[in-house]
Amino acid sequence: MATLRHSFIAGVGHYVPSRVVKNAELEPMMNTSDAWIQERTGIKERRWFEEGTDTTANMGANAARKALEMAGVEANDVQLIVFATLSPDYFFPGSGVLMQRELGMTNNCPALDVRNQCSGFVYALSVADQFIRTGMYDTVLVVGSEIHSSGLDKSPEGRGVAVIFGDGAGAMVLRPSTSDNQLIMSTHLHAQGEFAEELIVKEPSSNRNNRVEYIVANQAELYPYMNGQNVFKHAVVRFPQVIKEALDQNGMQASDIDMLIPHQANLRITQYVQQKMGLSDDKVFSNIQRYGNTTAASVPLAFSEAVQEGKIKRGDLVCLAAFGSGFTWASALLKF
C-alpha cells in the first residue's frame, strides 16, 4: 500500500486595495458612528476596491505572485489552482481561470472554484492538501479573494452588515513536505445546512422562471442578510470545537499552539474563542481592525501578514479556523 505524503506551505502572500475606508466615512451614509462600529465588531477601517483597477481575479493574482516568489516557483510550475470566493468576477466562469490568465499561465493546469464563504479558504486548503497527499500534484496554488464593497447596502437599513465587510486577497503555495517541522498535519471540515438562510445573499437565484424581472422588482434581496445573534451563538461554539478536534487528532493541547489564525469575522468572537481556549494575546492574530471581514480572503491575508511581521516563523505550530455561512466551519493544524 502506498504511503500518503504530507504537504506544507511553501509560500504566502496577500494584497489589499489602496483605498482605506475609515469608520468616519461610513457615519453619514449609514447613520452610524465609529464608537458603535468598534464596540460591536472591533473594526476601525477596511479596504474597498477601485473599479477599473481591482478585480477578484487580479487581486488574487497579486497575492499569488508574492506567494509564488516566496515558494521559489514560477506560475507555470503550478499544477492546480483552487480559488475560494463568494464574489466571483462573473456568474460564470469562475475566477480561478481568470486568475490563471492574469498570471500568464500557459500550462493548461486545472482551476476550480470553492464557494464556501467564510470557511472557503480552509476548505480550499484541505482540497489542495488532498491532491498533494495522494501524489496527483506537487505544486498547488490556493487563493482566497473577495470584493464585498460593491454588493453592500450602504444605507442605515443595511449598516448592521455593511460596516463589517471589506475587500482583499490572500494566497498560499503548497508543495510536498520533506520535514516533520513543515507540514499540514490535518484538516477538518463541517457543515449544517439547516441554518443556510441565517447568513445569505438570496439573489440572483436560478429558481425563478423570470429571474431578471424578479431582481428588478426585489433589488433588496441582492444584499446580504445576517441573523447576527444566531451567527454569533453558533460561531462561539463551533470555533472551539473544530480547533479542539484538530488538536485531539494530533495529540496536542491548546498550550502547544504558537499562533491561532481565526477567520476575521468579529473581534468579539475572536476574543471569546481566545478566552475559551486559554490563549494569550501573542498567540492569536487579528487584523480585522484594519481590513474588516474579507470572508474567504481573511485567513490567508492574516496568515501572510503574521509571517511578514515575524509573528509566525518556520516550524511554528499554527491552527487555522473558520466559521460562516452555510453554516460551515473548518480547521487546519500545521507546522509552518
Coordinates of C-alpha atoms in Angstrom, one line a residue:
M1 CA 0.0 0.0 0.0
A2 CA 1.3 3.4 -0.9
T3 CA 2.2 5.7 2.0
L4 CA 0.4 9.1 1.9
R5 CA 2.8 12.1 1.9
H6 CA 2.2 15.5 3.6
S7 CA 2.1 18.9 2.0
F8 CA 3.5 22.1 3.5
I9 CA 3.0 25.8 2.9
A10 CA 5.9 26.8 0.7
G11 CA 4.9 30.4 0.2
V12 CA 2.3 33.0 1.3
G13 CA 1.2 36.4 0.0
H14 CA -1.6 38.9 0.3
Y15 CA -3.0 42.0 -1.4
V16 CA -5.4 44.7 -0.3
P17 CA -6.8 47.6 -2.4
S18 CA -5.2 51.0 -1.8
R19 CA -8.4 52.7 -0.8
V20 CA -8.7 52.9 3.0
V21 CA -12.3 53.5 4.3
K22 CA -12.3 54.5 7.9
N23 CA -15.4 54.3 10.1
A24 CA -15.9 58.1 9.9
E25 CA -16.5 57.8 6.2
L26 CA -19.5 55.5 6.9
E27 CA -21.1 57.6 9.6
P28 CA -23.1 60.0 7.3
M29 CA -24.2 57.4 4.7
M30 CA -25.2 54.8 7.3
N31 CA -26.3 57.0 10.2
T32 CA -23.7 55.2 12.4
S33 CA -20.7 56.1 14.5
D34 CA -17.1 55.0 14.9
A35 CA -17.8 54.1 18.5
W36 CA -20.8 51.9 17.5
I37 CA -18.9 50.0 14.9
Q38 CA -15.8 49.4 17.1
E39 CA -17.9 48.3 20.1
R40 CA -19.8 45.7 18.0
T41 CA -17.1 44.5 15.6
G42 CA -13.7 45.8 16.6
I43 CA -13.3 47.3 13.1
K44 CA -11.6 50.7 12.7
E45 CA -11.2 50.7 8.9
R46 CA -11.4 48.4 5.8
R47 CA -10.3 48.4 2.2
W48 CA -12.7 49.0 -0.7
F49 CA -11.7 48.1 -4.3
E50 CA -11.2 50.7 -7.0
E51 CA -13.3 50.0 -10.1
G52 CA -11.1 49.6 -13.2
T53 CA -8.1 48.7 -11.0
D54 CA -9.1 45.8 -8.8
T55 CA -11.0 42.7 -9.7
T56 CA -11.5 39.5 -7.7
A57 CA -9.2 37.7 -10.1
N58 CA -6.4 40.2 -10.3
M59 CA -6.3 40.8 -6.5
G60 CA -5.9 37.1 -6.2
A61 CA -3.1 37.2 -8.8
N62 CA -1.4 40.0 -6.9
A63 CA -1.4 37.9 -3.7
A64 CA -0.4 34.8 -5.7
R65 CA 2.7 36.4 -7.2
K66 CA 4.1 37.1 -3.7
A67 CA 3.3 33.5 -2.6
L68 CA 5.0 32.1 -5.7
E69 CA 8.0 34.3 -5.2
M70 CA 8.4 33.1 -1.5
A71 CA 8.0 29.5 -2.6
G72 CA 10.6 29.9 -5.3
V73 CA 8.4 28.6 -8.1
E74 CA 7.1 30.1 -11.4
A75 CA 3.4 30.4 -12.3
N76 CA 3.7 27.7 -14.9
D77 CA 5.1 25.3 -12.2
V78 CA 1.6 25.4 -10.7
Q79 CA -0.3 22.1 -11.4
L80 CA -3.6 23.1 -9.8
I81 CA -5.4 26.3 -8.8
V82 CA -8.0 26.2 -6.0
F83 CA -9.8 29.6 -5.8
A84 CA -12.1 30.4 -2.9
T85 CA -14.5 33.3 -3.3
L86 CA -18.2 34.2 -2.8
S87 CA -17.7 37.3 -5.1
P88 CA -16.6 36.0 -8.5
D89 CA -15.9 38.4 -11.3
Y90 CA -18.6 36.6 -13.4
F91 CA -21.6 34.5 -12.6
F92 CA -19.6 32.0 -14.7
P93 CA -16.8 31.1 -15.5
G94 CA -15.2 31.0 -12.1
S95 CA -12.4 33.4 -11.0
G96 CA -9.8 30.6 -11.0
V97 CA -9.5 30.5 -14.7
L98 CA -9.4 34.3 -14.9
M99 CA -6.6 34.4 -12.4
Q100 CA -4.8 31.8 -14.4
R101 CA -5.0 34.1 -17.4
E102 CA -4.0 37.1 -15.3
L103 CA -0.8 35.2 -14.2
G104 CA 0.1 34.5 -17.8
M105 CA 0.0 30.7 -17.2
T106 CA 0.2 28.7 -20.4
N107 CA 0.4 25.2 -19.0
N108 CA -3.3 24.4 -19.1
C109 CA -3.4 23.4 -15.4
P110 CA -6.8 22.8 -13.9
A111 CA -8.6 25.5 -11.9
L112 CA -11.5 25.0 -9.6
D113 CA -13.5 27.4 -7.5
V114 CA -14.7 26.8 -4.0
R115 CA -17.9 28.5 -2.8
N116 CA -17.9 28.1 1.0
Q117 CA -17.9 31.7 2.0
C118 CA -16.1 32.4 5.3
S119 CA -14.8 28.8 5.6
G120 CA -13.9 28.8 1.9
F121 CA -10.2 29.2 2.2
V122 CA -9.8 26.4 4.8
Y123 CA -12.0 24.2 2.6
A124 CA -9.8 25.1 -0.4
L125 CA -6.6 24.4 1.6
S126 CA -8.0 20.9 2.5
V127 CA -8.8 20.2 -1.1
A128 CA -5.2 21.2 -2.2
D129 CA -3.7 19.2 0.6
Q130 CA -5.5 16.0 -0.5
F131 CA -4.2 16.3 -4.1
I132 CA -0.6 16.6 -2.8
R133 CA -1.1 13.8 -0.2
T134 CA -2.2 11.4 -2.9
G135 CA 0.6 12.3 -5.2
M136 CA -1.5 13.7 -8.0
Y137 CA 0.1 17.1 -7.9
D138 CA 3.3 18.6 -6.5
T139 CA 2.5 22.3 -6.6
V140 CA -0.9 23.8 -5.8
L141 CA -1.9 27.4 -5.6
V142 CA -4.6 28.2 -3.1
V143 CA -6.2 31.7 -3.2
G144 CA -9.0 33.5 -1.4
S145 CA -10.1 36.8 -2.9
E146 CA -13.2 38.9 -2.2
I147 CA -14.8 42.2 -3.3
H148 CA -17.7 42.8 -0.9
S149 CA -18.0 46.6 -1.1
S150 CA -19.8 46.7 -4.4
G151 CA -22.6 44.5 -3.1
L152 CA -23.4 46.1 0.3
D153 CA -26.5 48.1 1.3
K154 CA -24.7 51.2 2.4
S155 CA -27.8 52.8 4.0
P156 CA -29.0 53.0 7.6
E157 CA -31.1 49.9 6.9
G158 CA -28.1 47.8 5.9
R159 CA -25.5 49.1 8.3
G160 CA -25.5 46.1 10.6
V161 CA -23.9 44.1 7.8
A162 CA -22.3 46.7 5.6
V163 CA -19.9 48.0 8.3
I164 CA -18.4 44.6 8.7
F165 CA -17.1 43.6 5.3
G166 CA -14.0 44.6 3.3
D167 CA -12.1 43.7 0.2
G168 CA -8.8 41.8 -0.1
A169 CA -6.9 38.7 -1.1
G170 CA -4.5 36.1 0.2
A171 CA -2.7 33.1 -1.3
M172 CA -0.6 30.1 -0.4
V173 CA 1.5 27.7 -2.4
L174 CA 1.5 24.1 -1.3
R175 CA 4.3 21.7 -2.0
P176 CA 5.2 18.1 -0.8
S177 CA 6.8 18.2 2.6
T178 CA 10.3 16.8 3.3
S179 CA 10.4 17.8 7.0
D180 CA 8.4 16.9 10.2
N181 CA 8.7 20.5 11.1
Q182 CA 7.0 21.8 8.0
L183 CA 3.7 20.1 7.1
I184 CA -0.1 20.3 7.2
M185 CA -0.9 17.8 9.9
S186 CA -4.7 17.6 9.4
T187 CA -7.8 19.5 8.2
H188 CA -11.4 19.2 9.5
L189 CA -14.5 20.3 7.6
H190 CA -18.1 20.5 8.7
A191 CA -21.5 21.9 7.6
Q192 CA -25.0 22.3 9.0
G193 CA -27.4 23.3 6.2
E194 CA -30.5 23.7 8.3
F195 CA -29.1 27.3 9.0
A196 CA -28.5 28.2 5.4
E197 CA -30.8 31.2 5.5
E198 CA -29.3 32.7 8.6
L199 CA -26.5 34.3 6.6
I200 CA -27.4 34.6 3.0
V201 CA -27.4 36.6 -0.3
K202 CA -30.6 35.2 -1.8
E203 CA -30.5 36.7 -5.3
P204 CA -29.8 36.2 -8.1
S205 CA -31.5 32.8 -7.8
S206 CA -31.8 30.4 -10.6
N207 CA -35.1 29.0 -9.1
R208 CA -37.3 31.5 -10.9
N209 CA -38.8 31.5 -14.4
N210 CA -38.1 35.2 -14.7
R211 CA -35.2 35.8 -12.5
V212 CA -34.1 39.1 -14.1
E213 CA -37.6 40.6 -13.8
Y214 CA -37.8 39.4 -10.2
I215 CA -34.4 41.0 -9.3
V216 CA -35.5 44.4 -10.8
A217 CA -38.6 44.3 -8.6
N218 CA -36.8 43.0 -5.5
Q219 CA -33.4 44.6 -5.5
A220 CA -33.1 44.5 -1.7
E221 CA -32.6 40.7 -2.0
L222 CA -29.3 41.3 -3.7
Y223 CA -27.9 42.4 -0.4
P224 CA -26.6 40.2 2.4
Y225 CA -28.9 39.2 5.2
M226 CA -27.5 38.1 8.5
N227 CA -29.1 37.0 11.8
G228 CA -26.2 38.3 13.8
Q229 CA -27.3 36.9 17.2
N230 CA -27.7 33.4 15.8
V231 CA -24.4 33.5 13.8
F232 CA -22.6 34.7 17.0
K233 CA -24.2 32.0 19.1
H234 CA -23.1 29.2 16.8
A235 CA -19.7 30.6 16.0
V236 CA -18.6 30.7 19.6
V237 CA -19.4 27.0 19.9
R238 CA -18.1 25.8 16.6
F239 CA -14.8 27.6 16.6
P240 CA -13.5 26.0 19.9
Q241 CA -15.0 22.6 18.8
V242 CA -13.2 22.5 15.5
I243 CA -9.9 23.7 17.0
K244 CA -10.1 21.1 19.7
E245 CA -10.9 18.4 17.0
A246 CA -7.6 19.3 15.2
L247 CA -5.6 19.3 18.4
D248 CA -7.1 16.0 19.7
Q249 CA -6.4 14.2 16.4
N250 CA -2.8 15.1 16.6
G251 CA -2.4 14.5 20.4
M252 CA -1.8 18.2 21.2
Q253 CA -3.2 20.8 23.6
A254 CA -4.1 24.4 23.1
S255 CA -1.0 25.4 25.0
D256 CA 1.1 23.8 22.2
I257 CA -0.3 26.4 19.6
D258 CA 2.2 29.1 18.6
M259 CA -0.4 31.0 16.7
L260 CA -4.1 30.8 16.0
I261 CA -5.3 32.4 12.8
P262 CA -9.1 32.6 13.1
H263 CA -11.4 33.8 10.3
Q264 CA -11.7 37.5 10.9
A265 CA -15.5 37.6 11.4
N266 CA -15.8 39.8 14.5
L267 CA -13.3 40.8 17.1
R268 CA -15.7 39.9 19.9
I269 CA -16.0 36.3 18.5
T270 CA -12.2 36.0 18.3
Q271 CA -11.8 37.3 21.9
Y272 CA -14.4 34.8 23.2
V273 CA -12.6 31.9 21.4
Q274 CA -9.2 33.1 22.7
Q275 CA -10.6 33.1 26.3
K276 CA -12.3 29.8 25.8
M277 CA -9.1 28.2 24.5
G278 CA -6.9 29.8 27.2
L279 CA -4.6 31.5 24.7
S280 CA -2.5 34.6 25.4
D281 CA -2.7 37.7 23.2
D282 CA 0.6 36.8 21.5
K283 CA -0.9 33.5 20.3
V284 CA -3.9 34.9 18.4
F285 CA -3.6 37.1 15.3
S286 CA -6.2 39.6 14.5
N287 CA -6.2 42.2 11.7
I288 CA -10.0 42.7 11.4
Q289 CA -9.4 46.2 12.9
R290 CA -7.7 47.2 9.6
Y291 CA -9.4 45.1 7.0
G292 CA -12.9 44.1 8.3
N293 CA -14.3 40.7 7.4
T294 CA -12.8 39.7 4.0
T295 CA -14.6 36.3 4.0
A296 CA -12.5 33.7 2.0
A297 CA -9.6 36.1 2.0
S298 CA -9.4 36.6 5.7
V299 CA -7.4 33.5 6.8
P300 CA -4.7 33.7 4.2
L301 CA -4.5 37.5 4.4
A302 CA -4.0 37.3 8.2
F303 CA -1.5 34.4 7.9
S304 CA 0.6 36.3 5.3
E305 CA 0.6 39.4 7.5
A306 CA 1.6 37.4 10.5
V307 CA 4.5 35.9 8.6
Q308 CA 5.5 39.3 7.2
E309 CA 5.5 40.8 10.7
G310 CA 7.6 37.9 12.1
K311 CA 4.8 36.6 14.3
I312 CA 4.9 33.2 12.6
K313 CA 8.2 31.5 11.9
R314 CA 9.2 28.3 10.2
G315 CA 8.4 25.3 12.4
D316 CA 5.7 27.1 14.4
L317 CA 2.5 25.2 15.2
V318 CA -0.3 27.2 13.6
C319 CA -4.0 26.5 13.8
L320 CA -6.4 27.9 11.2
A321 CA -10.1 28.0 12.0
A322 CA -13.2 29.5 10.3
F323 CA -17.0 29.6 10.6
G324 CA -19.6 31.2 8.4
S325 CA -22.5 31.0 6.0
G326 CA -23.9 27.5 5.4
F327 CA -23.4 27.1 8.3
T328 CA -19.9 25.7 7.5
W329 CA -16.9 25.5 9.8
A330 CA -13.4 24.2 9.4
S331 CA -9.9 24.0 10.8
A332 CA -6.3 23.1 9.8
L333 CA -3.4 22.3 12.1
L334 CA 0.0 22.7 10.6
K335 CA 3.7 23.3 11.2
F336 CA 4.8 26.3 9.1

